[in-house]
Short mmCIF file of C-alpha atoms in Angstrom, two decimals:
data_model
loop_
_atom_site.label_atom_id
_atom_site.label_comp_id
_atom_site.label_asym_id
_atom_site.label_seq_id
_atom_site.Cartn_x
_atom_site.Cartn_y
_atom_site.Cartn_z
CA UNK A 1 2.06 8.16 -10.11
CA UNK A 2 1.56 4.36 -9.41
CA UNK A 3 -1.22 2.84 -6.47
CA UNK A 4 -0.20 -0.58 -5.74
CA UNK A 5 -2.96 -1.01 -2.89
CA UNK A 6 -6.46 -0.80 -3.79
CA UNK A 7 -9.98 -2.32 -3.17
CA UNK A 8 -11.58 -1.26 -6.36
CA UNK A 9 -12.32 -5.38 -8.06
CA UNK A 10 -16.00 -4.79 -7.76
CA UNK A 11 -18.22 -6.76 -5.45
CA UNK A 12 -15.50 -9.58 -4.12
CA UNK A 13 -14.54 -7.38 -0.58
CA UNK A 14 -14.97 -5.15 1.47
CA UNK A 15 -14.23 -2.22 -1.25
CA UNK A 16 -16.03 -1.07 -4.18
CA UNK A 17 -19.21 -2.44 -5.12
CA UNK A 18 -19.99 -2.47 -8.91
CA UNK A 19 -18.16 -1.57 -11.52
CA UNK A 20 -19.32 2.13 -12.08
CA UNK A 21 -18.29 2.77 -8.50
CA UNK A 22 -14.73 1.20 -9.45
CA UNK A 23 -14.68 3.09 -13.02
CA UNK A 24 -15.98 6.24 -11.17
CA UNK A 25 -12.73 5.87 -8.85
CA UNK A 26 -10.47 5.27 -11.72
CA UNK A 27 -11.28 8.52 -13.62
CA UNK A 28 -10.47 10.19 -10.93
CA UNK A 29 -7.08 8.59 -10.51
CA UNK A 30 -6.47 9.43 -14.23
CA UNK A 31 -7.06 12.99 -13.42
CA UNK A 32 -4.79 13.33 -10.79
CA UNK A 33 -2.17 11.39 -12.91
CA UNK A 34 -2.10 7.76 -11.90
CA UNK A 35 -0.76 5.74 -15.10
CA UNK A 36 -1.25 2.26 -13.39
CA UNK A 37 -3.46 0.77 -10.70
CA UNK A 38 -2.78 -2.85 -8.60
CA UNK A 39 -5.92 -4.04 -7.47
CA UNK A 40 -5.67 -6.41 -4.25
CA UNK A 41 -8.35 -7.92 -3.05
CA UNK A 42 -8.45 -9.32 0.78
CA UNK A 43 -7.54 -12.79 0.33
CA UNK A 44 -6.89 -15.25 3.33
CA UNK A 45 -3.56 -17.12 3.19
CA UNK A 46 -5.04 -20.07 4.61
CA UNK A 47 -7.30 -20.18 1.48
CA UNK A 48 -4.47 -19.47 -1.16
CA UNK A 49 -4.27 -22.99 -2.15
CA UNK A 50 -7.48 -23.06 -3.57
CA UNK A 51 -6.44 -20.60 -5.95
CA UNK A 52 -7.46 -17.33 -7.78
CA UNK A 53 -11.15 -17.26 -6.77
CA UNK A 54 -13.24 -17.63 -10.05
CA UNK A 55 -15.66 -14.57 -8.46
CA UNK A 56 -11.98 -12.28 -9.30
CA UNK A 57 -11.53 -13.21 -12.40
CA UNK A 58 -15.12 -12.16 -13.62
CA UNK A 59 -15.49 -9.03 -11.18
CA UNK A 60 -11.48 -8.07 -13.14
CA UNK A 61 -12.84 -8.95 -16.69
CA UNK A 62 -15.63 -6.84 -15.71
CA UNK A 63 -13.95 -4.01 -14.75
CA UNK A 64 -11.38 -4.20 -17.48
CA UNK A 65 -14.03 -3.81 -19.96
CA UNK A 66 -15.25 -0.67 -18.74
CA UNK A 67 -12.08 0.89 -17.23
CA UNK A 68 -10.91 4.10 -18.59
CA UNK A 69 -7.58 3.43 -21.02
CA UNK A 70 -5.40 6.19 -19.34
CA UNK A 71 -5.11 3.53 -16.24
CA UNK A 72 -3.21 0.46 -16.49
CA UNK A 73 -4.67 -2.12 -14.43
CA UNK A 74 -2.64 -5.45 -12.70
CA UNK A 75 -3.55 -7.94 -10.46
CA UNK A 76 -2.18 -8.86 -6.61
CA UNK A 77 -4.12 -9.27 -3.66
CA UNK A 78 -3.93 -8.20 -0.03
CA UNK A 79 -2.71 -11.10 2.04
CA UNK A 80 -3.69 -11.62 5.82
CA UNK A 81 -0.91 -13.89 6.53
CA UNK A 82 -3.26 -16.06 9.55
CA UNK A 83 -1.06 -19.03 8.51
CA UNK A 84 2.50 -19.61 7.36
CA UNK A 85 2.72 -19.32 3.47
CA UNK A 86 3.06 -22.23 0.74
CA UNK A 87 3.97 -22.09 -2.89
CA UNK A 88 0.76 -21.31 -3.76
CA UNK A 89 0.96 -18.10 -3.02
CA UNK A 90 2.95 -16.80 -6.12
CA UNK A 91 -0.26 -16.92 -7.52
CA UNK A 92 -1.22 -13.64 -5.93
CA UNK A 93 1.57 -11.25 -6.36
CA UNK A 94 2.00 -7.65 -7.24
CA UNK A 95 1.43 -8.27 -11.09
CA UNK A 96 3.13 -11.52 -10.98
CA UNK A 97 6.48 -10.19 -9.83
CA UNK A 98 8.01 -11.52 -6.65
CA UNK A 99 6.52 -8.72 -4.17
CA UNK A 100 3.93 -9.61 -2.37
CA UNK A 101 1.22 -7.27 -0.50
CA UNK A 102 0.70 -8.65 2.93
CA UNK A 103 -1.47 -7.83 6.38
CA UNK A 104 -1.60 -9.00 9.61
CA UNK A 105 -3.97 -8.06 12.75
CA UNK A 106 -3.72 -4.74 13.91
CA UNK A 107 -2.99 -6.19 17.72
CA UNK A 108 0.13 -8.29 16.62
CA UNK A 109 3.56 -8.76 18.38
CA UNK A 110 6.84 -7.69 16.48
CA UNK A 111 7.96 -11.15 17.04
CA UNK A 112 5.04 -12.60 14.89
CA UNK A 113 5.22 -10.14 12.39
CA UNK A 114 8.99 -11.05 11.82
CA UNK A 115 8.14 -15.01 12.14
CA UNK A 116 5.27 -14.61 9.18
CA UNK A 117 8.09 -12.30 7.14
CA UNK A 118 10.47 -15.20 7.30
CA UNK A 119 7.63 -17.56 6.03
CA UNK A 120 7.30 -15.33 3.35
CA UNK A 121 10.91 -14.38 2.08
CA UNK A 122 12.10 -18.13 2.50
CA UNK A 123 9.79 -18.40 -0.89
CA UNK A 124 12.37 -16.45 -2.39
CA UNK A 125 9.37 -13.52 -2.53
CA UNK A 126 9.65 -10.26 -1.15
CA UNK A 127 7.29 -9.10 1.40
CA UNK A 128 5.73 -5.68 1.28
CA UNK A 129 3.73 -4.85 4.58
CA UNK A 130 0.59 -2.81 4.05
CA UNK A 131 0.19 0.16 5.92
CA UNK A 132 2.52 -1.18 9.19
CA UNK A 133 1.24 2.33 11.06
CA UNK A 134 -1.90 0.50 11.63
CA UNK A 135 -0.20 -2.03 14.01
CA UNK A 136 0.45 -1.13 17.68
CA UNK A 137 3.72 -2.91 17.69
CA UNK A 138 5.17 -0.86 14.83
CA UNK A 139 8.00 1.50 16.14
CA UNK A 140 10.73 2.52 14.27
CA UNK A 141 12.70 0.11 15.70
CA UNK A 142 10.25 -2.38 14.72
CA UNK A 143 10.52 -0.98 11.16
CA UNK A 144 14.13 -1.66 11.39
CA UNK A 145 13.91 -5.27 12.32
CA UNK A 146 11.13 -5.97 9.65
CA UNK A 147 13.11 -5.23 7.00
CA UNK A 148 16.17 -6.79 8.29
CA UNK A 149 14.03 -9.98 7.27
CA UNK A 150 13.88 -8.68 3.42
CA UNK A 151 10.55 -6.75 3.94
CA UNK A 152 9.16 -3.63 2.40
CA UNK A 153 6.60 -1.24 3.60
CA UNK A 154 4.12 0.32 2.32
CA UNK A 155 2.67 3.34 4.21
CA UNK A 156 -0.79 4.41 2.98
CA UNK A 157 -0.94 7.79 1.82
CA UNK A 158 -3.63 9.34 3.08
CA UNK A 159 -2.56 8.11 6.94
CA UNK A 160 0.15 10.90 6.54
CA UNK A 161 -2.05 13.38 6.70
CA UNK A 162 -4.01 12.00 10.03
CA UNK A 163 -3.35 13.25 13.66
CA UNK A 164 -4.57 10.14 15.26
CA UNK A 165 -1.86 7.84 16.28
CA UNK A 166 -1.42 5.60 13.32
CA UNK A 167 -0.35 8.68 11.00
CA UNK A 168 2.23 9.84 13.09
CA UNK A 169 3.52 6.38 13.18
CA UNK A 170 3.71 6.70 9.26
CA UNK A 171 5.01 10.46 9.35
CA UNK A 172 7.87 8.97 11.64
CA UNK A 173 8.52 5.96 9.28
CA UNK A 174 8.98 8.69 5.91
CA UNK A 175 11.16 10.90 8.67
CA UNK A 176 13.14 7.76 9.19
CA UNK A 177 13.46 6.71 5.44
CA UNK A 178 11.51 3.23 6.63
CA UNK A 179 9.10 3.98 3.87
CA UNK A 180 9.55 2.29 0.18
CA UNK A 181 5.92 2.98 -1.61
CA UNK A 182 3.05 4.94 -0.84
CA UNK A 183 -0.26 3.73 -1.69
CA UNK A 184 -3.83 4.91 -1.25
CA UNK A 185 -5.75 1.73 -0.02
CA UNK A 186 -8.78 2.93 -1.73
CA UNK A 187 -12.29 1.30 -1.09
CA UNK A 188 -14.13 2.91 -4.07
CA UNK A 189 -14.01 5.97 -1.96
CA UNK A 190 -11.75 9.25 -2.03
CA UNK A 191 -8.06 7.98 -0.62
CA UNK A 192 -6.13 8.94 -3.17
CA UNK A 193 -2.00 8.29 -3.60
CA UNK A 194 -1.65 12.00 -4.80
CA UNK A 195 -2.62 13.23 -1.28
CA UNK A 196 0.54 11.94 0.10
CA UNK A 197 2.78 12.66 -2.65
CA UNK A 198 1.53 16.08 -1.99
CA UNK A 199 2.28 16.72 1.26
CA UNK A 200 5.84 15.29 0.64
CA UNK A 201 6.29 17.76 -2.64
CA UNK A 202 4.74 20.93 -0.12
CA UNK A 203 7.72 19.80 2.84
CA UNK A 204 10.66 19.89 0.12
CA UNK A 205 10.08 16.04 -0.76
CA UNK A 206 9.83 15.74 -4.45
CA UNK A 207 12.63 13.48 -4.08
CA UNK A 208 10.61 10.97 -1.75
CA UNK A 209 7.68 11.80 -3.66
CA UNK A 210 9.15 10.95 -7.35
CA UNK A 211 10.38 7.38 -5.17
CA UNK A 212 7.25 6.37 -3.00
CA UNK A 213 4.65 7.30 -5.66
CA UNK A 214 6.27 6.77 -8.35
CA UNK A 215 9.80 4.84 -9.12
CA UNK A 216 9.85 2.14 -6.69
CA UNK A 217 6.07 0.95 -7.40
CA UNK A 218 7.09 0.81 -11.00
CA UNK A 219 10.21 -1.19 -9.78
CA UNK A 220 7.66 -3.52 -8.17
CA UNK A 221 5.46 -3.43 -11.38
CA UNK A 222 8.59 -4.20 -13.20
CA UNK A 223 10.43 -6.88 -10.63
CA UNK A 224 13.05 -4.82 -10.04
CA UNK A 225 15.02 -3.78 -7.29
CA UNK A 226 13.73 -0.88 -5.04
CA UNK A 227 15.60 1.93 -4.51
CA UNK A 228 16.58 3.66 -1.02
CA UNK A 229 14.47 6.43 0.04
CA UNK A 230 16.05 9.39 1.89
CA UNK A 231 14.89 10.32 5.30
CA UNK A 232 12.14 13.49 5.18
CA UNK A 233 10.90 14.86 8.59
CA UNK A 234 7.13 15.98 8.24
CA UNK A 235 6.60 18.14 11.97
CA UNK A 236 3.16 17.74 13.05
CA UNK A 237 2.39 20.98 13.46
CA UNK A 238 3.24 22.28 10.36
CA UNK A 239 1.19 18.96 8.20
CA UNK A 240 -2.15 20.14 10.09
CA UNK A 241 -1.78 23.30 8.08
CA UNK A 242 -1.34 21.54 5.50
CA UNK A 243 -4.16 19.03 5.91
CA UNK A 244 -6.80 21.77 6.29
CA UNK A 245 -5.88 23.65 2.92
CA UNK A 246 -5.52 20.23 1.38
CA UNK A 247 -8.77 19.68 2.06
CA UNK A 248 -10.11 23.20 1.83
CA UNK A 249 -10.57 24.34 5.02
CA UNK A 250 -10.26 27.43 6.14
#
C-alpha cells in the first residue's frame, strides 16, 4: 500500500511534532505494509511563491535520517487553494509529478471549488482534492462536475469507516466509483490507509482496494495515468459491524 496524504514532516504543521513521533508513525505503516509515504505539509497558495520553506527542508532531512528503510518517503504538500494558482506551484507536487494535493474551506460553494480546479489544471497539473467528504457542497453530483474539470479525489480512509455525515459522503463517492486514491491524512496519530483498504477487501473490494491503496497512488508516484475505479456499494449498516470489530469492540 501507498499514503499520499500525511502530516508526519515534524514540527512545520499542525501534525506530528518531532521526529520520533513521525518515525514512531512510520514503523507502524511498515507493519501494516505501506512501501511509500508522501508527506504534505499545509502550505498556503498565496505563499507558494516564496518557495519550499527552508523550516521543510530541515524538518525532511531530519526525518529522512531517522526513518525506517522499509518506507519510501517523497515530498508534496497540502494546498489550501485561498488564491488562484501561479507557476510556482510545481514546486509542491506529489513527488514532483504533475498531481497536485489540494484543500479548500470546508463551507465552500461547488462553483468555487470548480473555479479554483480550473486555476489549477490550466497549469497543465492535475488536481487531486483531499478528502472532498469534508465539504458541505460535495454531492455526487458535485463529484461529477469536479472531475469534469480534470480533478481527482482523494477520500481519506479512515472517513469510510465514520457514521457522521462526512463518511457517508465518502462511502457514497467509492459506491459511485468517484473515488481514485485513498489516503490516511495522518497527524502523527493512528489514521492509517490500511483501515480503508480493509473495509473495501471485507465488502468484496479487493479490486478497489488493490486501485485506491495501491495502483493509482503509485501511478501518481510515477506520473502516470490513473486508472478507473469500479463502483463498490458499502451499506451503512453492515460497515458499523464492521467498524466495531475493526476496532475491537465487542
Amino acid at each position: 500500500m501507498i499514503d499520499l496524504h500525511c502530516h508526519l514532516m515534524p514540527g512545520v504543521d499542525d501534525g506530528s511534532r518531532s521526529v520520533e513521533q513521525s518515525v514512531g508513525v512510520l514503523r507502524k505503516m511498515a507493519e501494516l505494509g505501506i512501501t511509500d509515504v508522501c508527506l504534505t505539509p499545509h502550505l498556503l497558495a498565496s505563499r507558494a511563491a516564496a518557495g519550499v520553506p527552508p523550516a521543510h527542508d530541515r524538518a525532511f532531512d531530519a526525518l529522512r535520517a531517522a526513518a525506517p528503510p522499509a518506507v519510501r518517503l517523497h515530498r508534496g504538500a497540502e494546498v489550501m487553494l485561498d488564491r488562484p494558482v501561479s507557476s510556482e506551484i510545481r514546486a509542491f507536487t506529489l513527488a514532483g509529478s504533475r498531481y497536485l494535493l489540494v484543500e479548500f474551506p470546508r463551507l465552500i460553494a461547488d462553483e468555487s471549488v470548480r473555479n479554483a480546479l480550473r486555476s489549477v489544471t490550466e497549469l497543465g497539473l492535475v488536481p487531486l482534492v483531499a478528502h472532498p467528504e469534508r465539504y458541505s457542497s460535495c454531492s455526487a453530483t458535485a463529484a461529477y462536475r469536479w472531475r469534469e474539470t480534470g480533478a481527482k479525489l482523494q477520500v481519506d480512509a479512515t472517513t469510510l469507516l465514520s457514521p457522521q455525515a462526512r463518511g457517508e459522503r465518502a462511502r457514497r463517492l467509492v459506491a459511485h466509483g468517484l473515488a481514485d486514491i485513498i489516503a490516511a491524512d495522518n497527524h502523527g496519530d493512528d489514521r492509517q490507509v490500511a483501515a480503508g483498504c480493509e473495509l473495501l477487501r471485507s465488502r468484496g473490494g479487493e479490486v478497489q482496494a488493490e486501485l485506491l491503496g495501491t495502483r493509482n497512488p503509485a501511478a501518481i508516484l510515477e506520473d502516470r495515468e490513473l486508472e478507473p475505479v469500479p463502483p463498490l456499494v458499502l451499506k451503512d449498516g453492515w460497515f458499523r459491524r464492521f467498524r466495531r470489530l475493526f476496532a475491537g469492540e465487542s
